[in-house]
Short mmCIF file of C-alpha atoms and ligand atoms in Angstrom, two decimals:
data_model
loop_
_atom_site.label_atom_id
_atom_site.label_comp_id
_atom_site.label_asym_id
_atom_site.label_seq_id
_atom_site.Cartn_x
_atom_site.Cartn_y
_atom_site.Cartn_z
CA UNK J 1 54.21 57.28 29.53
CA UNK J 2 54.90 54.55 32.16
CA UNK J 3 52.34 52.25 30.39
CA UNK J 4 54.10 52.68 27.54
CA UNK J 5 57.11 51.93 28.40
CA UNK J 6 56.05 48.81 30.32
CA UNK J 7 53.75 47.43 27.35
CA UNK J 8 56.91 47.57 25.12
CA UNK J 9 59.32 46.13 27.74
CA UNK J 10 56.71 42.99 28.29
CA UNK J 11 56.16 40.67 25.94
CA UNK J 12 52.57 40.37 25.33
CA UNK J 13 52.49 36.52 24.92
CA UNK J 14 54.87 33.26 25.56
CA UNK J 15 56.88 32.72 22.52
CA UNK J 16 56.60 28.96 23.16
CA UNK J 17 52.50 28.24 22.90
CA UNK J 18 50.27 28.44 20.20
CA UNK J 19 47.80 31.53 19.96
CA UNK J 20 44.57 29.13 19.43
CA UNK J 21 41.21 30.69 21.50
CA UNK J 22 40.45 27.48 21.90
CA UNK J 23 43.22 26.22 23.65
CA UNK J 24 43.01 25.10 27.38
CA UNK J 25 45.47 27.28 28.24
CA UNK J 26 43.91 30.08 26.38
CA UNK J 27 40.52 29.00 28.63
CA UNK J 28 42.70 29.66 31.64
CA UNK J 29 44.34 33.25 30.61
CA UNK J 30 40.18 34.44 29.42
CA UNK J 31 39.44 33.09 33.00
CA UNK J 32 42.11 35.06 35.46
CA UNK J 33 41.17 37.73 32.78
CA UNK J 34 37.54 37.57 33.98
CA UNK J 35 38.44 37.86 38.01
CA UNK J 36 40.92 40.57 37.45
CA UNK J 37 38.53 43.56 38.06
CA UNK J 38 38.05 42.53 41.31
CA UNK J 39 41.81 42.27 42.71
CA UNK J 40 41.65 46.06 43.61
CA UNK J 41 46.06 46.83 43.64
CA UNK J 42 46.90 43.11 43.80
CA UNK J 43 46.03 43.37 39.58
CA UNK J 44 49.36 44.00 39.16
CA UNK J 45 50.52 41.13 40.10
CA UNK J 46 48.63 39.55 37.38
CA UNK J 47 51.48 38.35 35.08
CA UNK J 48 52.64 35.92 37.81
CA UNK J 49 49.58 34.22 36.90
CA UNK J 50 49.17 34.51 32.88
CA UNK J 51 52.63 32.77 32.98
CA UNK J 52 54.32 29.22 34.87
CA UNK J 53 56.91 29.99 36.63
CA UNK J 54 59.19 27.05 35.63
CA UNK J 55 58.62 25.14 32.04
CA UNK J 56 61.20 21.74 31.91
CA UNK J 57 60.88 19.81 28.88
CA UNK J 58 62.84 16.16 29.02
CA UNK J 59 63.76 13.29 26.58
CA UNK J 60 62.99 10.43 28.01
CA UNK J 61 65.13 7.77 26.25
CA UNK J 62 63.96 3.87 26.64
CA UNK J 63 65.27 0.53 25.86
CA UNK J 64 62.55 -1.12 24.26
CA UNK J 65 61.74 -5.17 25.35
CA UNK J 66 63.37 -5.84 21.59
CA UNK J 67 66.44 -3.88 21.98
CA UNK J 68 65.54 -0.77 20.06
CA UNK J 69 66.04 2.70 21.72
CA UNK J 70 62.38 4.73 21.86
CA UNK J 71 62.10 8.53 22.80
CA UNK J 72 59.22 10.07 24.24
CA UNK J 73 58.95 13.66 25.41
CA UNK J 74 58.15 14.84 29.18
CA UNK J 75 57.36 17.69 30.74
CA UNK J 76 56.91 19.48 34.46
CA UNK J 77 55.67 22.54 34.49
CA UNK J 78 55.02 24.26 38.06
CA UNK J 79 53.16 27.29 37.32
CA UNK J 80 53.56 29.01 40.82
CA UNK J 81 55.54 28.38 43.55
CA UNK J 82 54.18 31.71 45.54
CA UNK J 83 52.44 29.70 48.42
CA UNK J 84 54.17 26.87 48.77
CA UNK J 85 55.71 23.93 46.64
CA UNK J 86 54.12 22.87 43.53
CA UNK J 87 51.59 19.71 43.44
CA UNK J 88 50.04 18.03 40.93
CA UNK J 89 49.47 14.77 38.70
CA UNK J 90 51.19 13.12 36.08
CA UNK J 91 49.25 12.20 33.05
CA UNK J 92 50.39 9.63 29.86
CA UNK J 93 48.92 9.55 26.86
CA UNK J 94 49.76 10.31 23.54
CA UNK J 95 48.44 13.49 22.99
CA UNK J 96 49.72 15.25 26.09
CA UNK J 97 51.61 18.60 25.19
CA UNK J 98 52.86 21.75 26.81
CA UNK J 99 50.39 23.56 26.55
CA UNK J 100 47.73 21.16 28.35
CA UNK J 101 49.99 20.31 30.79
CA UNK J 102 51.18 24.04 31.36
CA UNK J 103 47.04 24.80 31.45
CA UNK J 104 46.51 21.58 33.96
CA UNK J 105 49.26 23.22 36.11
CA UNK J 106 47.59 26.35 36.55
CA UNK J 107 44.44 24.86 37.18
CA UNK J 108 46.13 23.07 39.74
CA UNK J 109 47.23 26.67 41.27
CA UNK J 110 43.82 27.55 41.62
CA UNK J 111 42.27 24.32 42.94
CA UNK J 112 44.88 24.37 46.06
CA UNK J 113 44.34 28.23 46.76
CA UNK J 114 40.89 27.88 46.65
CA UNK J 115 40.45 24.88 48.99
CA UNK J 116 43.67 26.80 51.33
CA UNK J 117 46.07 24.07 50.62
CA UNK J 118 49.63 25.29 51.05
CA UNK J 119 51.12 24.65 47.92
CA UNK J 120 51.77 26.41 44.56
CA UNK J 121 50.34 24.60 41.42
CA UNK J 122 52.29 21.99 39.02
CA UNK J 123 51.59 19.09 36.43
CA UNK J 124 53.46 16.81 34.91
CA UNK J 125 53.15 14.40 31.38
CA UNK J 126 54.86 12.56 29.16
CA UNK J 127 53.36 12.19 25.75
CA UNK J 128 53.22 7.91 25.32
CA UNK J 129 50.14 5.47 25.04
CA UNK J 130 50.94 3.06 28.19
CA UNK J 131 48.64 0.42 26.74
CA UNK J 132 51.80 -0.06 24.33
CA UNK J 133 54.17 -0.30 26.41
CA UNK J 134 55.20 -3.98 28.35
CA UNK J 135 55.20 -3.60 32.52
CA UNK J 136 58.99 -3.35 31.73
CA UNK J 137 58.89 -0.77 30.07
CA UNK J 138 56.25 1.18 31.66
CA UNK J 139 58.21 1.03 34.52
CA UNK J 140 61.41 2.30 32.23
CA UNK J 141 59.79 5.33 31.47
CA UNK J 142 58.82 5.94 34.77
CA UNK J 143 61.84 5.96 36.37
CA UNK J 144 64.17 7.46 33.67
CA UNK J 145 61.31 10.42 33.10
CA UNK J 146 61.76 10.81 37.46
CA UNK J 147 65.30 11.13 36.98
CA UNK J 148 64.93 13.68 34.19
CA UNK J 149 62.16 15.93 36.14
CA UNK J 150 64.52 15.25 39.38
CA UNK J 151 65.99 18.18 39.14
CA UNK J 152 63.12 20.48 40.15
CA UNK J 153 60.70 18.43 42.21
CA UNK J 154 61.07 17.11 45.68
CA UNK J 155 58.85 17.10 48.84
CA UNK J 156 59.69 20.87 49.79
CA UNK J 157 59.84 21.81 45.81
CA UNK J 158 57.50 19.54 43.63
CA UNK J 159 55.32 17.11 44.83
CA UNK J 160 53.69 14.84 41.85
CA UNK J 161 50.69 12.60 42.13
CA UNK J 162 48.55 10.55 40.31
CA UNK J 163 46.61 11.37 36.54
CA UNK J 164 45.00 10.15 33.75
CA UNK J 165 46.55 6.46 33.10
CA UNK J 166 49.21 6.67 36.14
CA UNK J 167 49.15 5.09 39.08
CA UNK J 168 49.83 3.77 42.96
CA UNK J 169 52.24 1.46 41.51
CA UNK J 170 54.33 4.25 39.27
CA UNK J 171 53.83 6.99 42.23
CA UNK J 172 56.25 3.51 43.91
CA UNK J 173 58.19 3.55 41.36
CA UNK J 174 58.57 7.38 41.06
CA UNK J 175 59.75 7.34 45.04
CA UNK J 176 62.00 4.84 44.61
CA UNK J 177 64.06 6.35 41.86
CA UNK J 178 64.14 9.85 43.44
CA UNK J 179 64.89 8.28 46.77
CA UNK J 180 67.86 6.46 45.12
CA UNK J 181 69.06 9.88 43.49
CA UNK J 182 69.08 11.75 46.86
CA UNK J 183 70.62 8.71 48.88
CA UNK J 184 67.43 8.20 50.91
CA UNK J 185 63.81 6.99 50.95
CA UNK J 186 61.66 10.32 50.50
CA UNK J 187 57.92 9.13 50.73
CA UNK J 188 56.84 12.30 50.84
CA UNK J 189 58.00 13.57 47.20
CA UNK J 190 55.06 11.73 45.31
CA UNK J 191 51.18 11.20 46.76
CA UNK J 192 49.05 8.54 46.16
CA UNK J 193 51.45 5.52 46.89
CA UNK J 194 50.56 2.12 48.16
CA UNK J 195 49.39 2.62 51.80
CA UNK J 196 52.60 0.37 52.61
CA UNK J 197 55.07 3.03 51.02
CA UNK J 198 53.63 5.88 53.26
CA UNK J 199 50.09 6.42 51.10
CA UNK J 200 47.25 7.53 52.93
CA UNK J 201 43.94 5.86 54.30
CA UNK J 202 41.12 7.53 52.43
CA UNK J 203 42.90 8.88 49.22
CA UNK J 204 41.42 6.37 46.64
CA UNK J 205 37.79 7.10 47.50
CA UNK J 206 38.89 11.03 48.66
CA UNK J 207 37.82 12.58 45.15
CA UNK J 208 34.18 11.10 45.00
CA UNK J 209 33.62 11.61 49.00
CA UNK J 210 34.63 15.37 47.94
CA UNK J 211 32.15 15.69 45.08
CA UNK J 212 29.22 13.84 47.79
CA UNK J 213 30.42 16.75 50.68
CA UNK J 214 30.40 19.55 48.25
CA UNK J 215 27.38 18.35 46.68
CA UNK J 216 25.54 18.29 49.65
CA UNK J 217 26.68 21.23 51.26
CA UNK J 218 25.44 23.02 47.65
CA UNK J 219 21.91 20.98 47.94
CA UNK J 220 21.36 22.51 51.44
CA UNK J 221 22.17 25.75 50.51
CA UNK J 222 19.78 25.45 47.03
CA UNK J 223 16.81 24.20 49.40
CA UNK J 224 17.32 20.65 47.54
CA UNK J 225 16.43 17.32 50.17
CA UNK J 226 19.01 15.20 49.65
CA UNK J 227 17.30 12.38 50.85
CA UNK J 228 14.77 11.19 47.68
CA UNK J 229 17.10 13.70 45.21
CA UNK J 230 17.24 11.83 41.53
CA UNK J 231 20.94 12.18 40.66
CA UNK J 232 22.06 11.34 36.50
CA UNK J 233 25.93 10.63 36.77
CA UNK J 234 28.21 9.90 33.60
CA UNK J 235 31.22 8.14 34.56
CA UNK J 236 31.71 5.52 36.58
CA UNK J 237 34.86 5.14 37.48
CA UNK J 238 37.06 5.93 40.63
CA UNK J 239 34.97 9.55 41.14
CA UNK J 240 32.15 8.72 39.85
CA UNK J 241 31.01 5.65 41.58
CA UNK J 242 32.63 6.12 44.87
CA UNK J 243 30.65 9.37 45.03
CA UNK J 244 27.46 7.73 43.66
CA UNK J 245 27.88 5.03 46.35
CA UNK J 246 27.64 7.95 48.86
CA UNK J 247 24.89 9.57 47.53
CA UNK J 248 22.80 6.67 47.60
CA UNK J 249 23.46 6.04 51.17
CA UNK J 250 22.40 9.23 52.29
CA UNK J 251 18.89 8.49 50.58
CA UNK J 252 19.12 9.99 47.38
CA UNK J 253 18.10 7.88 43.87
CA UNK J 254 20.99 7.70 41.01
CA UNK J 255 18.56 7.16 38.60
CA UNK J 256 20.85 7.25 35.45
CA UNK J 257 24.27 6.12 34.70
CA UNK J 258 26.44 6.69 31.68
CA UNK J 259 30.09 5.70 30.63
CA UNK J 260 32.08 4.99 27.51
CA UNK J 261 30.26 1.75 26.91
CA UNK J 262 26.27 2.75 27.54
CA UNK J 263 23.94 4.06 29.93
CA UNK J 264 21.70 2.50 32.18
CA UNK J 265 18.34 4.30 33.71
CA UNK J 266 15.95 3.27 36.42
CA UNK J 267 13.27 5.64 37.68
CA UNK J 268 13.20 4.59 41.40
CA UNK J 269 17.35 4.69 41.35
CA UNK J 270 19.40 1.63 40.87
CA UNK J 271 21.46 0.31 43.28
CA UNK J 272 25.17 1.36 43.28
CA UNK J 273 27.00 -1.19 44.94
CA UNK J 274 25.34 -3.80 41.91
CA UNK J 275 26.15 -1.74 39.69
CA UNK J 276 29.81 -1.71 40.22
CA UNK J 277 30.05 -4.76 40.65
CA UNK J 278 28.91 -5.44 37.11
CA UNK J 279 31.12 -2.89 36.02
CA UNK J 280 34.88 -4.75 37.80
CA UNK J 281 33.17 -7.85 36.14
CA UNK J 282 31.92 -6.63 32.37
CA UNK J 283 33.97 -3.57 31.90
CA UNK J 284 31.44 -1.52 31.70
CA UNK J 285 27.30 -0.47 33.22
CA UNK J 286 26.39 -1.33 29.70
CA UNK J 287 24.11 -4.48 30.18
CA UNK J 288 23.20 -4.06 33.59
CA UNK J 289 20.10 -5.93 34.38
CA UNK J 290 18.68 -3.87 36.99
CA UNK J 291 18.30 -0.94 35.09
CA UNK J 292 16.89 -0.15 31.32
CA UNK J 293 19.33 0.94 28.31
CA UNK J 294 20.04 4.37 27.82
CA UNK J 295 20.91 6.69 24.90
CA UNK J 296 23.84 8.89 24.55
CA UNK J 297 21.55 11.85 24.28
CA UNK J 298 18.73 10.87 26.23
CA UNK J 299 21.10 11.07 29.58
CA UNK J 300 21.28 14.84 29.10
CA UNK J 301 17.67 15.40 28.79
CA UNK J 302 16.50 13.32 31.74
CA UNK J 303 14.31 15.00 34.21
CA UNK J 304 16.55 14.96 37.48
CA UNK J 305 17.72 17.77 40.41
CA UNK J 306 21.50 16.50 39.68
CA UNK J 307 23.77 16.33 37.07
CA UNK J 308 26.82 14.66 37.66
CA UNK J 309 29.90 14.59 35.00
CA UNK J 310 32.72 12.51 36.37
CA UNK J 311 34.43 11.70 32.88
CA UNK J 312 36.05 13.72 30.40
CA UNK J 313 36.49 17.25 30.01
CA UNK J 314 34.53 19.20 27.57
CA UNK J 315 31.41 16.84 27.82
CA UNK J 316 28.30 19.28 28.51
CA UNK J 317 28.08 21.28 25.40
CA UNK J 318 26.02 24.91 25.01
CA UNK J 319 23.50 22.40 23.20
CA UNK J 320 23.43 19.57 26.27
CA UNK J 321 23.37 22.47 28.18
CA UNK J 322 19.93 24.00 26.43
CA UNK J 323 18.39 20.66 27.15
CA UNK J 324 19.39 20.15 30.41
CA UNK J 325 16.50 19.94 32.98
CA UNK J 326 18.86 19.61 36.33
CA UNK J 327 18.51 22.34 39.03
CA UNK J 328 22.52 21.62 40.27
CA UNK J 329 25.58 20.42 38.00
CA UNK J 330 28.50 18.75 40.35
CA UNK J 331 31.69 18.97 38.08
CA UNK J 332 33.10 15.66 39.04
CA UNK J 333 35.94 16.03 36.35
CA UNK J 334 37.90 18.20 35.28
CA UNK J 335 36.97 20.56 32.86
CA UNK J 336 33.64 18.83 31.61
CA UNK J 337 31.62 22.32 31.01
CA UNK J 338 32.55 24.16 28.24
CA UNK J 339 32.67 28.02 28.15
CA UNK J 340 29.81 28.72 26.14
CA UNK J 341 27.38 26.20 28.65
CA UNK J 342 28.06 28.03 31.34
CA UNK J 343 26.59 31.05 30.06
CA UNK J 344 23.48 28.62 28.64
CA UNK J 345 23.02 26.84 32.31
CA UNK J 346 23.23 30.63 34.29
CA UNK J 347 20.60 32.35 32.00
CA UNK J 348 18.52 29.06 32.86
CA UNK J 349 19.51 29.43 36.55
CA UNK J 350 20.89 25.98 36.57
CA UNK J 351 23.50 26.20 39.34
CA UNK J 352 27.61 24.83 38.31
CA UNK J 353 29.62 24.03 41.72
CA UNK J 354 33.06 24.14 39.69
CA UNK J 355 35.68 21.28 39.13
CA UNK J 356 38.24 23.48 41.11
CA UNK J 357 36.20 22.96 44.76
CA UNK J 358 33.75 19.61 43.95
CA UNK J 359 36.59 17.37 42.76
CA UNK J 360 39.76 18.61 45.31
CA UNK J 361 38.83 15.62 47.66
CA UNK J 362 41.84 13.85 46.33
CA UNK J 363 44.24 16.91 46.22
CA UNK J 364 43.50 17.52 49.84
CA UNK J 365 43.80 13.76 51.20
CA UNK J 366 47.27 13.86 48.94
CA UNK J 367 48.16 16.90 51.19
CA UNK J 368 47.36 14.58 54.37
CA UNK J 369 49.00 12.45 52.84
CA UNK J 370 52.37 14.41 52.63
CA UNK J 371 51.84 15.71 55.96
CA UNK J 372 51.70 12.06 57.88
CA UNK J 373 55.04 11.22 55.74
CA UNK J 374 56.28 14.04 57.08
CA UNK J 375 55.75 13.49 60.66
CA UNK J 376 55.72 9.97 60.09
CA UNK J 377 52.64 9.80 61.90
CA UNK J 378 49.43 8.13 60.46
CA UNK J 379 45.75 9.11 61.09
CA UNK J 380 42.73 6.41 60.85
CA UNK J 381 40.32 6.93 58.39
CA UNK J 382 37.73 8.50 60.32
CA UNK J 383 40.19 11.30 61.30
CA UNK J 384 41.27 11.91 57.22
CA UNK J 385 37.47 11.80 56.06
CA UNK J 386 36.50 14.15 59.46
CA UNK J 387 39.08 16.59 58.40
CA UNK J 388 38.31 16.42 54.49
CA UNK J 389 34.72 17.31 55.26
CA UNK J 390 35.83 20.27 57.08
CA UNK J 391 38.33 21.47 55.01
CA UNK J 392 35.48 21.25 52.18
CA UNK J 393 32.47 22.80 53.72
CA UNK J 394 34.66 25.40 55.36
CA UNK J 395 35.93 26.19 51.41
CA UNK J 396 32.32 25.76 49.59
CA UNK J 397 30.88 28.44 52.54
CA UNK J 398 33.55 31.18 51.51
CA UNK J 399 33.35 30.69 47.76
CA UNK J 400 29.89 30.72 47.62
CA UNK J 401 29.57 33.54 49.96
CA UNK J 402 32.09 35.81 47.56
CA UNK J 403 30.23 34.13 44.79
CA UNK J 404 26.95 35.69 46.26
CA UNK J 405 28.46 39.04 47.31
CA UNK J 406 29.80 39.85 43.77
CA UNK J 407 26.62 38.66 42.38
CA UNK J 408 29.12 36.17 40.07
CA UNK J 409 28.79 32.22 39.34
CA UNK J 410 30.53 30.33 41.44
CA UNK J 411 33.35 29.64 39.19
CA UNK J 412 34.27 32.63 39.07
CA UNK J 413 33.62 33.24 42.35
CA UNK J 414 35.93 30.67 43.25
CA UNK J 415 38.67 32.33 41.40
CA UNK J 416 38.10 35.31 43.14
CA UNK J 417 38.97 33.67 46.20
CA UNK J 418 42.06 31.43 45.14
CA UNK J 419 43.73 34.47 43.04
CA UNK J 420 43.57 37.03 45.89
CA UNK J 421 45.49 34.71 47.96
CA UNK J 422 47.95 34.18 45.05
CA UNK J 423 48.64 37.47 44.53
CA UNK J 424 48.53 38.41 48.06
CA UNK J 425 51.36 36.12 49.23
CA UNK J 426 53.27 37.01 46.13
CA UNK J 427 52.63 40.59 47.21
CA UNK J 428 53.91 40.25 50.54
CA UNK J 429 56.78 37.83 49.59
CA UNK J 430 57.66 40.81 47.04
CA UNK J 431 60.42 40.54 44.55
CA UNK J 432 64.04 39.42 44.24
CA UNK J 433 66.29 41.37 43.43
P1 NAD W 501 38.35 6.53 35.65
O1 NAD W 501 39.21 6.17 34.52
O2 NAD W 501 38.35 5.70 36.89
O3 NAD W 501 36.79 6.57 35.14
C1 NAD W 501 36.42 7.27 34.00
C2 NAD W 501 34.96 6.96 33.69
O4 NAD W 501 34.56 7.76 32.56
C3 NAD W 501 34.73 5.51 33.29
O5 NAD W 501 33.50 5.06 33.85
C4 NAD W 501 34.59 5.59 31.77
O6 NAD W 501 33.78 4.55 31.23
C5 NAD W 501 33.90 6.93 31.62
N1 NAD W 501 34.02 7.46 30.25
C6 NAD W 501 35.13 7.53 29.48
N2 NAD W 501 34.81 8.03 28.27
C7 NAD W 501 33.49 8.29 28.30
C8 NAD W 501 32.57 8.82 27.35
N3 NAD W 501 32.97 9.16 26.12
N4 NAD W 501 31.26 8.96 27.71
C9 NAD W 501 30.84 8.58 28.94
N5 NAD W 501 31.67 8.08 29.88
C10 NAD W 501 32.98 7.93 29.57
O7 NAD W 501 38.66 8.08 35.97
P2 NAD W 501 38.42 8.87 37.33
O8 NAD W 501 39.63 8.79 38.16
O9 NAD W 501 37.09 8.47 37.90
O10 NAD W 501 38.34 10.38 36.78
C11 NAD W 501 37.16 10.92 36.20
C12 NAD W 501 37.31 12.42 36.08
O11 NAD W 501 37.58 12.98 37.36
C13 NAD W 501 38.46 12.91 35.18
O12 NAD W 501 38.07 14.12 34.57
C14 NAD W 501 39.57 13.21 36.17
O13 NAD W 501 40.50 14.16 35.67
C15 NAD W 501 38.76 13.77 37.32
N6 NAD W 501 39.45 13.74 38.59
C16 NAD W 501 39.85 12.56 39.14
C17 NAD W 501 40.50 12.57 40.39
C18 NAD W 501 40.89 11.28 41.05
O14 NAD W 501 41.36 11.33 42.20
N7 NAD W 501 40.70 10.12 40.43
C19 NAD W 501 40.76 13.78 41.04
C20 NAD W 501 40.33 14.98 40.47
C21 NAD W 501 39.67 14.94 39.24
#
């Protein structure tokens, strides 16, 4: 009778997003859906987590270089606030919307309970190509779209960060603006600012040192020597080559390398610090004489002990997945294993250490980050990359021991352990009224 009364007082779904399956935030619902079963009373808690807390939609009104007036719409979404204030990127691009950024959010919410990181979960956008946009205007955007979201973030409340196509320079701009709002300079409501605006040692190469600790904290536990391992990364970018320069220190061969211009293979493992230095010169790995040319295809079928994505989401497919001949896949981005793979690559006993734990490295040196603002009070780099390998190996130990004990991948695993501490603090915080 209860039920009954509760399933018509609820409204099944948000009015205000689309009811595609294959939408990312429809991914996220099927996979707090999945971990349910396992939240023993806490389950009903588990509306707080199909559904953000706080949804702002802005107009963001510019004055173009010629005059003209251009709109572009922004967003903030902070999906939970239950542990502590909301943190998470901005992103521009064109085809940002609510939904991703409402799904990138509650990712976000996971990522920083699983890894222990005091904060709730939020994500920001504003749907715009910056490639057309003058400096001028860029920085326009920035600051009018800070003023707009102003209202609801702040370094106890919201605390944004760096995305797809933003960067040290608008996380400046971004403090400046809020700091002129409140009547005084706030370093700590954005992370990833220029280290002479309060940004931290460490942070740009944090995210590809993460993916290196996790990975080899997962090698050791699969019985895989890291020294001599042959490692096939795609993307070379900030994450990927930072955490390829890593890997080949400690010994192990990167043997392939793939990005949006080509791919580049060499058997006994081509040397990293070359290799980006072709890439800041040519744009791209594409052409790289100390390697051979590699197909689009052929990267996925290469006979290696590590696969690394470190590009775009959605990039190993059930069929890349059925070819795959790596014993470990480090998610390196965000999202780069669709759902179907990772039922192909766990019936082939190809082991996934998820996006949420192997690519935090930057989420947790932006929480240093916000903590030496805070105390005004700033470590050396040895001290952030000492404490970011703890804070890692301590989080990979406890996800893949619940991982183990349920007898569950280790994504879900890992939402096993970030939702029970969701739902436990909202639990004990309880509810007002
Ligand atoms: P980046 O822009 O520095 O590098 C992206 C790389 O991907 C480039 O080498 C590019 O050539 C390659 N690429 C683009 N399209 C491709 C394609 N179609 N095929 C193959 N390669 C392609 O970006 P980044 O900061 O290194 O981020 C990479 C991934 O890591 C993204 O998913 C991002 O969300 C995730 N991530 C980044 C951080 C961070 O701190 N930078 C933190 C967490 C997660």
């Amino acid at each position: 009778m209860a039920e009954s009364r509760l399933s018509l007082l609820t409204s099944p779904a948000l009015s205000y997003v689309s009811s595609s399956p294959a939408s990312p935030w429809a991914t996220y619902l099927a996979q707090v859906d999945r971990v349910m079963p396992y939240m023993g009373d806490l389950a009903r808690w588990a509306g707080t987590l199909r559904r953000p807390k706080r949804v702002l939609t802005v107009d963001v009104p510019i004055q173009l270089d010629s005059g003209e007036i251009a709109h572009f719409e922004g967003y903030r979404v902070q999906h939970s606030l239950s542990r502590g204030p909301g943190k998470g990127g901005v992103r521009y691009h064109p085809d940002v919307s609510l939904e991703e950024v409402m799904a990138l959010a509650a990712w976000m919410t996971i990522k920083n309970a699983a890894v222990n990181l005091p904060y709730g979960g939020a994500k920001g956008g504003i749907r715009v190509d910056p490639a057309l946009l003058s400096i001028k205007e860029l920085e326009r955007v920035t600051r009018r779209y800070t003023s707009e979201i102003g209202i609801i973030i702040g370094p106890q409340q919201d605390i944004p960060a760096p995305d797809v196509n933003t960067n040290a320079q608008i996380m400046a701009w971004m403090m400046d603006t809020y700091s002129a709002n409140v009547g005084a300079t706030t370093t700590g409501v954005v992370t990833g600012k220029p280290i002479s605006l309060g940004g931290s040692l460490g942070r740009v190469k944090a995210t590809g040192r993460g993916v290196f600790i996790t990975g080899r904290e997962a090698m050791r536990r699969l019985k895989l020597p890291l020294e001599g391992a042959r490692i096939a990364i795609q993307g070379f970018g900030n994450v990927g080559a930072n955490a390829a320069e890593l890997f080949a220190m400690a010994g192990a061969r990167i043997v392939a390398v793939q990005d949006h211009g080509g791919g580049v293979f060499r058997a006994g493992g081509l040397d990293a610090r070359a290799l980006a230095a072709h890439v800041a010169e040519h744009g791209s790995v594409a052409g790289f004489e100390g390697g051979e040319a590699l197909e689009t295809e052929e990267f996925w079928t290469l006979d290696v002990d590590v696969v690394i994505p470190a590009a775009l989401e959605g990039q190993l497919t059930e069929a890349r997945a059925e070819r795959l001949r790596a014993r470990l896949v480090l998610e390196a981005a965000n999202g780069p294993t669709v759902p179907g793979a990772d039922d192909v690559l766990a019936a082939r006993n190809i082991t996934v250490l998820p996006d949420v734990i192997c690519n935090a490295g930057g989420v947790i040196v932006s929480y240093f980050e916000w903590v030496q603002d805070f105390s005004s009070f700033f470590w050396t780099e040895e001290e952030i990359n000492m404490r970011l390998d703890r804070i890692l190996s301590g989080a990979l130990a406890h996800i893949w021991s619940t991982a183990e004990r349920h007898k569950v991948s280790l994504r879900t695993g890992a939402f096993i352990v970030a939702c029970a501490r969701i739902l436990e603090a909202r639990n004990e915080r309880g509810l007002y009224p």
